[in-house]
Amino acid sequence: MDFSEFIDFIQTGAPVPPTNPAAPEPSSVIGAALPRIDGPLKTTGSARYASDYNFPRMAYAVPVCATIASGKISSLDTSAADKMPGVLLVLHHGNIGPLFRNASGGRNSENRPPFEDETIYYWGQYVAVAIAETFQQAQAAAAAVRVQYTPDKFNVATSLDDSIPAIGAPGGPRIASHRGDPDAAFHAAPIQIDQTYATPAETHNPMEMHATVAVWDNGKYTLYETSQGVVNHQLVMAQVLGIPKENVEIISRFIGSGFGGKLFPWPHSALAAVAARQLNRPVKLTVSRKMMFSNVGHRPRTQQRIRLGATPDGKLLSLQQDYRNHTSITDDIRENCGEATPFLYSTANLQVTSALVRRNVGTPTPMRGPGAVPGLFALESAIDELAIKLKKDPVQLRLDLDTLIDEEKNKPFSSRHLKECLLVGSEKFGWAKRNPEIGSMRKGDLILGWGVAVASWGAGRGGSEASVLLRADGSARVSSASQDIGTGTYTVVAQILSDKTGIPVNRINVVLGDSSLVAGPMSGGSTATASIIPSVAAAANAAIKVVLASAVRPAASPFFGQDPDTLTMTAGRVHRKDQTPDSGIPFQDILRMANLASANGDGKTGGHGSDTKALDYSMHSFGAQFVEVEWDPGIAKLRVSRVVSVVDGGRIINKRTATNQMAGAVVMGIGMGLLEQTIYDPRNGHPINDNFADYVVPTAADSPDIDVHFLDIPDPLMGEYGARGIGEIGLAGIAPAITAAVYHATGVRVRELPVRIEDLLTSKVQI
Amino acid sequence: MDAFNFTRATTLDQAVQSAAQSPTAHSGATVRFVAGGTNLIDMMKIYVERPSQLVDINDLPLDKITPTPNGGLVLGALARNSDVANHPTVLRDYPVLSQALLSGASPQLRNMATTGGNLLQRTRCVYFRDTAHACNKREPGTGCSAIGGHNRMLAILGTSPDCIATNPSDQNVALTALEATIQIQGPKGQRSVPIHDFYLLPGTTPNRDTILEPGDLITSVTLPPPTPGSKSLYLKLRDRAAYEFALASAAVVLTLDHGKIHTARVALGGVGTKPWRSLEAEHILQGRSADPATFRLAAEAALKNAHPQSENAFKVELSKRCLVRALTTATRNA
């Protein structure tokens, strides 16, 4: 799913005009570096994650995974497992009963329900699930299920050079964007770059693994999940299980991150649900770290040819990106590597083409910055190579190529400050001191390499609803069927309500992560904050309106008999608009006088697509990332030592949680640049490094000095607060900035991630 | 994990007698001692180890670190890695061991892992650790999936057509350079084995990592007295900065005399099927001047018989550079 598809997908609810177009007065709570309101729950271990839920009579489910990558199950023998102590049930194709596909809204991950047939499409695919009284008994039973296969041919090749039909033919590349005559412009260009870049399959490895606790009670399900979208999860699972939507409730109160991997339901959720129904007992199924590598998505491998045509003074005459990504046998997942290509730089001639290549791997799924992150690795690497060829500073080249018009859509940007990102970043990093000669910069016995790259990610918001209660005890409650994946949604929602009502954040109860609440946004595509806060503001306004209407009714009220339209509420005090807040009285006094437990307001706001003005603009976030590496040529040791990340993400609601996300993105980018790749054994299709010792991610010791800076410029088309989401924007520039820095230090240009010691050993640079 | 019986040994004899019931001390053992459990329990969870009985030896009085009369040091088999690494005598006389220990695992694991357990740490070869694949070390005669497979981390020295698994330990590389001796209590009594003779090359029996027999219990490791003025160093190279097994490592223990190397002990990690003592490198170093040319010669000699696999040819050069840097650093302030 690319960003525009994602935005279409999250546009729920009828178009609603934006609330108050005037920017609010600066307020201390907006933009404050407020600690997470759920922090104490998490640090004390009292926040309950999906697999923390336990119920009387709960049974445990452990899947059995295929050990071939393609073929058919020829026999599946559960007789030994059935007889083992504590075993309640072993489910497989023969006895799972009906599970369905979904076609009526919502998005599933694998369209094929688990055990739909006896065909194996990828290594690790669930072929059975053992359910027992204890986890250990279920594990032992799963290990005792004997499965025989008739293997078939399979393909997990890393090279995506498969022969495919021509552009436009069925199965051939799609033209994703086109303008001018890029072929002719490239051939005529005096300066050309023509290189192919590759990014590996990467596996989402949130700290909290996927899990489902399914409770079946008299025809109704409660599924405790770790989900980035409880509303979508409910919609999909109702269809998969073949029951009405109102008979499925999804609970996802706390989430140990997701990185996109938890956007859509995965097959284990249905397995736990069926087991709970068949046994009429709660069932817990926790996906193991090993299964994380096969059964719950990954970022697919990409291969991208970039061609740039330029003039000697650095005008971009043409830009061509022809990319492929692998997808599974069962699903068509396009990694939109051309997300940012058509509008990032000014050029008259451009084409982006996109093709899919099938592999016997699990179905890919969005990973942080889907498309844009691998896509910008390729594009930004090529721009760096162009700068070197032109003998031009890579920051200057990007400044020269900047544009304030989206040349694909021929629309102005609502708020594009890429230039400022580059300039502020250069200043903070000390870029002016860079000597462009390879291996020329030293720090003691080490060589330094400096690199830069820019990032972009679409800005958008979807429809959202929220409910607010302003209570007579002076506290408030706000609820919405969204969820906090760890990025700070609880806190941001509290800040907005506090800003609107003057109620301190510590007196606001935020309720998220339950599909029975009014529909809130998914936590994905950098849209959750931007989507939910307008609805919270609208609900707060509606509740305040109730307070004001109530203020004129009780005889004891100082506003008795007045027109509510002459009243307003400031910092929690109701007062006449023509008088100061000091003259008024606290809202809770009004509620008590009116004998109201609370004043309730519902807010429902549309996506940016419902804002006609927004349709005239191109809306994106931007960023620039500067990286320093330290290179010890004697032992081929390379570490990232310093990163400056400057982000144009609209207004920042919470500086602390936002900075935390950007710093996390830097660390994730180091993983992408230097360490991470899922390796499929070509002889059997097994993602062979399916554990944390062999799939290497950065440790705390790998985390460099990180300087995060937000421009903090509100986007006038992102509603009252001007906030865009920032989940993805911090990542895209890191890997290409690393490879640029690696080239600067070592003279080795790495076009296939990750950078490995094997590559670095070829460096000719010596101390 | 299979169900198993759990007993706690209160005497050495009891422990030895229990374990002597196992038909083998190697892959397929039915009785296992458990100390820190940091390696064994992991392997039991993934069905690589399937003992029917665990004998907890943590109550045995084997956790002391004591000096020997001649100035050496005895490390009890149950001395935790953290305690050894931070012991004042180790820090003063055997810094190479402290450095090696602190470069391995994580603080939490080092707090649990023991000297004896670390000696018996098993390979991290992905095929050894996954019962879906053939592995001669885990199941003799099934074949080696690592040859021609994902073998980037695996050995280039001491391999055989049946096994290319690396010994993953850092501690053991340092102990090898220190010429440690291992004390073993077995059904037939006590014996001492130099670490150089303790580990076996895989050959045609990769299921046997060591010379241990059923019932054998490591009780301690003895470090010989340090040579006055000796320099030692452990250097570990890996993809990330912490918590990863070595791609290449080197332990060196040297004495110098007027710029010439008087004695040299060299061991390599991350590249051998066992902790790799390089007598070839030591032979080059002894008597030569401590300079870059000598170090490179020694490194060339150490890797002369390297036999890389499909993914790890880079380790030959990396291992050489690791040794050169270790020698350079160790002699820099001599």
mmCIF file of N, CA and C in Angstrom, chain A residues 495-595:
data_model
loop_
_atom_site.group_PDB
_atom_site.id
_atom_site.type_symbol
_atom_site.label_atom_id
_atom_site.label_comp_id
_atom_site.label_asym_id
_atom_site.label_seq_id
_atom_site.Cartn_x
_atom_site.Cartn_y
_atom_site.Cartn_z
ATOM 1 N N GLN A 495 -3.014 16.338 25.856
ATOM 2 C CA GLN A 495 -2.545 17.723 25.668
ATOM 3 C C GLN A 495 -3.578 18.559 24.913
ATOM 4 N N ILE A 496 -4.181 17.978 23.886
ATOM 5 C CA ILE A 496 -5.166 18.725 23.099
ATOM 6 C C ILE A 496 -6.375 19.054 23.980
ATOM 7 N N LEU A 497 -6.831 18.073 24.741
ATOM 8 C CA LEU A 497 -8.002 18.337 25.594
ATOM 9 C C LEU A 497 -7.660 19.349 26.680
ATOM 10 N N SER A 498 -6.458 19.256 27.188
ATOM 11 C CA SER A 498 -6.022 20.222 28.206
ATOM 12 C C SER A 498 -5.967 21.623 27.614
ATOM 13 N N ASP A 499 -5.455 21.682 26.399
ATOM 14 C CA ASP A 499 -5.362 22.976 25.721
ATOM 15 C C ASP A 499 -6.755 23.572 25.519
ATOM 16 N N LYS A 500 -7.701 22.730 25.170
ATOM 17 C CA LYS A 500 -9.062 23.202 24.883
ATOM 18 C C LYS A 500 -9.817 23.593 26.141
ATOM 19 N N THR A 501 -9.567 22.895 27.237
ATOM 20 C CA THR A 501 -10.430 23.051 28.421
ATOM 21 C C THR A 501 -9.726 23.692 29.607
ATOM 22 N N GLY A 502 -8.404 23.708 29.591
ATOM 23 C CA GLY A 502 -7.684 24.190 30.758
ATOM 24 C C GLY A 502 -7.583 23.155 31.869
ATOM 25 N N ILE A 503 -8.096 21.984 31.642
ATOM 26 C CA ILE A 503 -7.989 20.925 32.651
ATOM 27 C C ILE A 503 -6.561 20.378 32.609
ATOM 28 N N PRO A 504 -5.894 20.290 33.766
ATOM 29 C CA PRO A 504 -4.508 19.809 33.729
ATOM 30 C C PRO A 504 -4.431 18.376 33.180
ATOM 31 N N VAL A 505 -3.345 18.085 32.511
ATOM 32 C CA VAL A 505 -3.162 16.779 31.874
ATOM 33 C C VAL A 505 -3.322 15.637 32.875
ATOM 34 N N ASN A 506 -2.874 15.872 34.110
ATOM 35 C CA ASN A 506 -2.962 14.776 35.086
ATOM 36 C C ASN A 506 -4.391 14.538 35.602
ATOM 37 N N ARG A 507 -5.350 15.343 35.159
ATOM 38 C CA ARG A 507 -6.749 15.093 35.522
ATOM 39 C C ARG A 507 -7.552 14.614 34.308
ATOM 40 N N ILE A 508 -6.826 14.249 33.262
ATOM 41 C CA ILE A 508 -7.506 13.785 32.045
ATOM 42 C C ILE A 508 -7.251 12.294 31.863
ATOM 43 N N ASN A 509 -8.339 11.560 31.734
ATOM 44 C CA ASN A 509 -8.260 10.125 31.518
ATOM 45 C C ASN A 509 -8.450 9.865 30.025
ATOM 46 N N VAL A 510 -7.417 9.351 29.385
ATOM 47 C CA VAL A 510 -7.512 9.070 27.952
ATOM 48 C C VAL A 510 -7.769 7.577 27.768
ATOM 49 N N VAL A 511 -8.814 7.258 27.021
ATOM 50 C CA VAL A 511 -9.168 5.854 26.798
ATOM 51 C C VAL A 511 -9.049 5.554 25.310
ATOM 52 N N LEU A 512 -8.135 4.654 24.999
ATOM 53 C CA LEU A 512 -7.912 4.247 23.598
ATOM 54 C C LEU A 512 -7.855 2.720 23.560
ATOM 55 N N GLY A 513 -7.693 2.193 22.356
ATOM 56 C CA GLY A 513 -7.374 0.774 22.225
ATOM 57 C C GLY A 513 -8.539 -0.152 22.479
ATOM 58 N N ASP A 514 -9.749 0.251 22.077
ATOM 59 C CA ASP A 514 -10.923 -0.600 22.242
ATOM 60 C C ASP A 514 -11.863 -0.295 21.080
ATOM 61 N N SER A 515 -12.143 -1.303 20.269
ATOM 62 C CA SER A 515 -12.935 -1.070 19.055
ATOM 63 C C SER A 515 -14.372 -0.695 19.367
ATOM 64 N N SER A 516 -14.810 -0.851 20.611
ATOM 65 C CA SER A 516 -16.195 -0.485 20.930
ATOM 66 C C SER A 516 -16.343 1.020 21.153
ATOM 67 N N LEU A 517 -15.253 1.730 21.209
ATOM 68 C CA LEU A 517 -15.319 3.192 21.337
ATOM 69 C C LEU A 517 -15.650 3.782 19.958
ATOM 70 N N VAL A 518 -15.916 5.075 19.921
ATOM 71 C CA VAL A 518 -16.175 5.703 18.621
ATOM 72 C C VAL A 518 -14.922 5.586 17.751
ATOM 73 N N ALA A 519 -15.143 5.462 16.449
ATOM 74 C CA ALA A 519 -14.055 5.078 15.541
ATOM 75 C C ALA A 519 -12.945 6.111 15.490
ATOM 76 N N GLY A 520 -11.757 5.674 15.806
ATOM 77 C CA GLY A 520 -10.583 6.539 15.727
ATOM 78 C C GLY A 520 -9.653 6.068 14.632
ATOM 79 N N PRO A 521 -8.555 6.782 14.431
ATOM 80 C CA PRO A 521 -7.663 6.457 13.323
ATOM 81 C C PRO A 521 -6.725 5.286 13.618
ATOM 82 N N MET A 522 -6.221 4.717 12.533
ATOM 83 C CA MET A 522 -5.122 3.759 12.613
ATOM 84 C C MET A 522 -3.861 4.473 13.062
ATOM 85 N N SER A 523 -2.957 3.721 13.634
ATOM 86 C CA SER A 523 -1.646 4.280 13.954
ATOM 87 C C SER A 523 -0.697 3.854 12.843
ATOM 88 N N GLY A 524 -0.723 4.608 11.765
ATOM 89 C CA GLY A 524 0.121 4.232 10.639
ATOM 90 C C GLY A 524 0.183 5.351 9.640
ATOM 91 N N GLY A 525 1.220 5.298 8.805
ATOM 92 C CA GLY A 525 1.354 6.292 7.741
ATOM 93 C C GLY A 525 1.603 7.691 8.268
ATOM 94 N N SER A 526 2.035 7.814 9.490
ATOM 95 C CA SER A 526 2.262 9.128 10.119
ATOM 96 C C SER A 526 0.984 9.964 10.112
ATOM 97 N N THR A 527 -0.143 9.318 10.435
ATOM 98 C CA THR A 527 -1.403 10.047 10.361
ATOM 99 C C THR A 527 -2.180 10.061 11.673
ATOM 100 N N ALA A 528 -1.755 9.279 12.666
ATOM 101 C CA ALA A 528 -2.586 9.124 13.859
ATOM 102 C C ALA A 528 -2.769 10.457 14.580
ATOM 103 N N THR A 529 -1.684 11.137 14.856
ATOM 104 C CA THR A 529 -1.783 12.407 15.581
ATOM 105 C C THR A 529 -2.607 13.413 14.784
ATOM 106 N N ALA A 530 -2.242 13.556 13.502
ATOM 107 C CA ALA A 530 -2.931 14.548 12.672
ATOM 108 C C ALA A 530 -4.415 14.238 12.556
ATOM 109 N N SER A 531 -4.757 12.946 12.564
ATOM 110 C CA SER A 531 -6.166 12.566 12.398
ATOM 111 C C SER A 531 -6.959 12.712 13.686
ATOM 112 N N ILE A 532 -6.382 12.291 14.786
ATOM 113 C CA ILE A 532 -7.179 12.212 16.021
ATOM 114 C C ILE A 532 -7.344 13.581 16.666
ATOM 115 N N ILE A 533 -6.338 14.446 16.561
ATOM 116 C CA ILE A 533 -6.456 15.678 17.355
ATOM 117 C C ILE A 533 -7.584 16.603 16.884
ATOM 118 N N PRO A 534 -7.886 16.698 15.577
ATOM 119 C CA PRO A 534 -9.044 17.539 15.232
ATOM 120 C C PRO A 534 -10.345 17.004 15.845
ATOM 121 N N SER A 535 -10.473 15.674 15.904
ATOM 122 C CA SER A 535 -11.718 15.126 16.456
ATOM 123 C C SER A 535 -11.790 15.334 17.963
ATOM 124 N N VAL A 536 -10.643 15.285 18.625
ATOM 125 C CA VAL A 536 -10.615 15.559 20.067
ATOM 126 C C VAL A 536 -10.970 17.027 20.316
ATOM 127 N N ALA A 537 -10.411 17.887 19.477
ATOM 128 C CA ALA A 537 -10.712 19.315 19.627
ATOM 129 C C ALA A 537 -12.201 19.561 19.391
ATOM 130 N N ALA A 538 -12.747 18.901 18.366
ATOM 131 C CA ALA A 538 -14.170 19.091 18.060
ATOM 132 C C ALA A 538 -15.047 18.561 19.195
ATOM 133 N N ALA A 539 -14.666 17.416 19.751
ATOM 134 C CA ALA A 539 -15.448 16.856 20.867
ATOM 135 C C ALA A 539 -15.350 17.762 22.083
ATOM 136 N N ALA A 540 -14.163 18.317 22.297
ATOM 137 C CA ALA A 540 -13.993 19.237 23.430
ATOM 138 C C ALA A 540 -14.863 20.473 23.231
ATOM 139 N N ASN A 541 -14.866 20.993 22.009
ATOM 140 C CA ASN A 541 -15.703 22.159 21.729
ATOM 141 C C ASN A 541 -17.181 21.843 21.979
ATOM 142 N N ALA A 542 -17.593 20.651 21.560
ATOM 143 C CA ALA A 542 -18.999 20.263 21.748
ATOM 144 C C ALA A 542 -19.331 20.151 23.236
ATOM 145 N N ALA A 543 -18.402 19.588 24.007
ATOM 146 C CA ALA A 543 -18.641 19.457 25.452
ATOM 147 C C ALA A 543 -18.673 20.826 26.119
ATOM 148 N N ILE A 544 -17.789 21.703 25.669
ATOM 149 C CA ILE A 544 -17.777 23.066 26.229
ATOM 150 C C ILE A 544 -19.099 23.761 25.924
ATOM 151 N N LYS A 545 -19.617 23.510 24.736
ATOM 152 C CA LYS A 545 -20.907 24.105 24.365
ATOM 153 C C LYS A 545 -22.007 23.660 25.328
ATOM 154 N N VAL A 546 -21.943 22.405 25.731
ATOM 155 C CA VAL A 546 -22.923 21.898 26.704
ATOM 156 C C VAL A 546 -22.754 22.620 28.044
ATOM 157 N N VAL A 547 -21.498 22.827 28.428
ATOM 158 C CA VAL A 547 -21.231 23.540 29.679
ATOM 159 C C VAL A 547 -21.838 24.946 29.606
ATOM 160 N N LEU A 548 -21.603 25.622 28.490
ATOM 161 C CA LEU A 548 -22.078 27.008 28.365
ATOM 162 C C LEU A 548 -23.602 27.048 28.353
ATOM 163 N N ALA A 549 -24.205 26.069 27.631
ATOM 164 C CA ALA A 549 -25.668 26.030 27.599
ATOM 165 C C ALA A 549 -26.227 25.750 28.986
ATOM 166 N N SER A 550 -25.486 24.948 29.752
ATOM 167 C CA SER A 550 -25.939 24.605 31.103
ATOM 168 C C SER A 550 -25.747 25.761 32.075
ATOM 169 N N ALA A 551 -24.824 26.649 31.744
ATOM 170 C CA ALA A 551 -24.487 27.745 32.664
ATOM 171 C C ALA A 551 -25.630 28.741 32.816
ATOM 172 N N VAL A 552 -26.512 28.789 31.845
ATOM 173 C CA VAL A 552 -27.553 29.816 31.879
ATOM 174 C C VAL A 552 -28.847 29.295 32.501
ATOM 175 N N ARG A 553 -28.887 27.998 32.854
ATOM 176 C CA ARG A 553 -30.153 27.430 33.335
ATOM 177 C C ARG A 553 -30.346 27.508 34.854
ATOM 178 N N PRO A 554 -29.354 27.108 35.669
ATOM 179 C CA PRO A 554 -29.634 27.108 37.120
ATOM 180 C C PRO A 554 -29.809 28.536 37.642
ATOM 181 N N ALA A 555 -30.776 28.681 38.502
ATOM 182 C CA ALA A 555 -31.031 30.011 39.072
ATOM 183 C C ALA A 555 -29.820 30.521 39.841
ATOM 184 N N ALA A 556 -29.061 29.568 40.429
ATOM 185 C CA ALA A 556 -27.917 29.982 41.242
ATOM 186 C C ALA A 556 -26.739 30.441 40.406
ATOM 187 N N SER A 557 -26.790 30.169 39.102
ATOM 188 C CA SER A 557 -25.643 30.507 38.251
ATOM 189 C C SER A 557 -25.545 32.002 38.031
ATOM 190 N N PRO A 558 -24.356 32.544 38.078
ATOM 191 C CA PRO A 558 -24.185 33.976 37.789
ATOM 192 C C PRO A 558 -24.595 34.313 36.357
ATOM 193 N N PHE A 559 -24.713 33.264 35.507
ATOM 194 C CA PHE A 559 -25.058 33.529 34.097
ATOM 195 C C PHE A 559 -26.513 33.191 33.812
ATOM 196 N N PHE A 560 -27.306 33.030 34.870
ATOM 197 C CA PHE A 560 -28.700 32.617 34.735
ATOM 198 C C PHE A 560 -29.439 33.534 33.756
ATOM 199 N N GLY A 561 -30.094 32.901 32.794
ATOM 200 C CA GLY A 561 -30.942 33.640 31.869
ATOM 201 C C GLY A 561 -30.191 34.343 30.752
ATOM 202 N N GLN A 562 -28.857 34.259 30.735
ATOM 203 C CA GLN A 562 -28.117 34.956 29.675
ATOM 204 C C GLN A 562 -28.075 34.109 28.406
ATOM 205 N N ASP A 563 -27.658 34.721 27.332
ATOM 206 C CA ASP A 563 -27.506 33.997 26.064
ATOM 207 C C ASP A 563 -26.185 33.214 26.105
ATOM 208 N N PRO A 564 -26.244 31.885 25.965
ATOM 209 C CA PRO A 564 -24.996 31.106 26.038
ATOM 210 C C PRO A 564 -23.949 31.593 25.028
ATOM 211 N N ASP A 565 -24.397 32.189 23.931
ATOM 212 C CA ASP A 565 -23.431 32.653 22.922
ATOM 213 C C ASP A 565 -22.577 33.818 23.421
ATOM 214 N N THR A 566 -22.983 34.415 24.507
ATOM 215 C CA THR A 566 -22.167 35.509 25.054
ATOM 216 C C THR A 566 -21.107 34.967 26.003
ATOM 217 N N LEU A 567 -21.138 33.651 26.224
ATOM 218 C CA LEU A 567 -20.200 33.045 27.189
ATOM 219 C C LEU A 567 -19.083 32.302 26.466
ATOM 220 N N THR A 568 -18.034 32.098 27.189
ATOM 221 C CA THR A 568 -16.949 31.257 26.671
ATOM 222 C C THR A 568 -16.271 30.585 27.859
ATOM 223 N N MET A 569 -15.362 29.656 27.553
ATOM 224 C CA MET A 569 -14.632 28.971 28.630
ATOM 225 C C MET A 569 -13.137 29.117 28.356
ATOM 226 N N THR A 570 -12.436 29.657 29.323
ATOM 227 C CA THR A 570 -10.993 29.844 29.190
ATOM 228 C C THR A 570 -10.315 29.223 30.414
ATOM 229 N N ALA A 571 -9.331 28.429 30.166
ATOM 230 C CA ALA A 571 -8.567 27.796 31.255
ATOM 231 C C ALA A 571 -9.497 27.180 32.301
ATOM 232 N N GLY A 572 -10.558 26.566 31.809
ATOM 233 C CA GLY A 572 -11.454 25.850 32.718
ATOM 234 C C GLY A 572 -12.477 26.723 33.398
ATOM 235 N N ARG A 573 -12.480 28.021 33.100
ATOM 236 C CA ARG A 573 -13.437 28.929 33.754
ATOM 237 C C ARG A 573 -14.426 29.460 32.728
ATOM 238 N N VAL A 574 -15.699 29.411 33.114
ATOM 239 C CA VAL A 574 -16.754 29.943 32.252
ATOM 240 C C VAL A 574 -16.917 31.427 32.576
ATOM 241 N N HIS A 575 -16.911 32.232 31.531
ATOM 242 C CA HIS A 575 -17.032 33.672 31.766
ATOM 243 C C HIS A 575 -17.675 34.338 30.556
ATOM 244 N N ARG A 576 -18.075 35.584 30.753
ATOM 245 C CA ARG A 576 -18.619 36.340 29.616
ATOM 246 C C ARG A 576 -17.480 36.667 28.666
ATOM 247 N N LYS A 577 -17.793 36.595 27.370
ATOM 248 C CA LYS A 577 -16.754 36.854 26.373
ATOM 249 C C LYS A 577 -16.162 38.255 26.534
ATOM 250 N N ASP A 578 -16.983 39.165 27.009
ATOM 251 C CA ASP A 578 -16.481 40.538 27.118
ATOM 252 C C ASP A 578 -15.811 40.800 28.466
ATOM 253 N N GLN A 579 -15.632 39.747 29.256
ATOM 254 C CA GLN A 579 -14.936 39.924 30.532
ATOM 255 C C GLN A 579 -13.779 38.934 30.644
ATOM 256 N N THR A 580 -12.946 39.161 31.631
ATOM 257 C CA THR A 580 -11.761 38.304 31.769
ATOM 258 C C THR A 580 -12.161 36.966 32.397
ATOM 259 N N PRO A 581 -11.317 35.933 32.189
ATOM 260 C CA PRO A 581 -11.596 34.628 32.816
ATOM 261 C C PRO A 581 -11.729 34.730 34.333
ATOM 262 N N ASP A 582 -10.980 35.642 34.961
ATOM 263 C CA ASP A 582 -11.046 35.781 36.430
ATOM 264 C C ASP A 582 -12.464 36.055 36.911
ATOM 265 N N SER A 583 -13.235 36.704 36.052
ATOM 266 C CA SER A 583 -14.588 37.076 36.450
ATOM 267 C C SER A 583 -15.530 35.874 36.477
ATOM 268 N N GLY A 584 -15.116 34.781 35.832
ATOM 269 C CA GLY A 584 -16.014 33.637 35.698
ATOM 270 C C GLY A 584 -15.874 32.640 36.837
ATOM 271 N N ILE A 585 -16.449 31.458 36.635
ATOM 272 C CA ILE A 585 -16.355 30.412 37.654
ATOM 273 C C ILE A 585 -15.960 29.095 36.980
ATOM 274 N N PRO A 586 -15.344 28.197 37.748
ATOM 275 C CA PRO A 586 -14.887 26.936 37.157
ATOM 276 C C PRO A 586 -16.060 26.154 36.555
ATOM 277 N N PHE A 587 -15.758 25.433 35.469
ATOM 278 C CA PHE A 587 -16.830 24.706 34.762
ATOM 279 C C PHE A 587 -17.491 23.666 35.666
ATOM 280 N N GLN A 588 -16.682 23.097 36.594
ATOM 281 C CA GLN A 588 -17.276 22.050 37.428
ATOM 282 C C GLN A 588 -18.345 22.622 38.357
ATOM 283 N N ASP A 589 -18.205 23.914 38.719
ATOM 284 C CA ASP A 589 -19.243 24.554 39.540
ATOM 285 C C ASP A 589 -20.548 24.666 38.756
ATOM 286 N N ILE A 590 -20.415 24.977 37.467
ATOM 287 C CA ILE A 590 -21.596 25.045 36.601
ATOM 288 C C ILE A 590 -22.288 23.687 36.561
ATOM 289 N N LEU A 591 -21.456 22.631 36.352
ATOM 290 C CA LEU A 591 -22.042 21.285 36.240
ATOM 291 C C LEU A 591 -22.763 20.902 37.522
ATOM 292 N N ARG A 592 -22.153 21.248 38.651
ATOM 293 C CA ARG A 592 -22.794 20.907 39.931
ATOM 294 C C ARG A 592 -24.107 21.675 40.101
ATOM 295 N N MET A 593 -24.082 22.959 39.752
ATOM 296 C CA MET A 593 -25.308 23.744 39.858
ATOM 297 C C MET A 593 -26.413 23.170 38.973
ATOM 298 N N ALA A 594 -26.011 22.655 37.820
ATOM 299 C CA ALA A 594 -26.999 22.128 36.873
ATOM 300 C C ALA A 594 -27.320 20.663 37.131
ATOM 301 N N ASN A 595 -26.725 20.109 38.202
ATOM 302 C CA ASN A 595 -26.903 18.693 38.545
ATOM 303 C C ASN A 595 -26.555 17.769 37.373
#
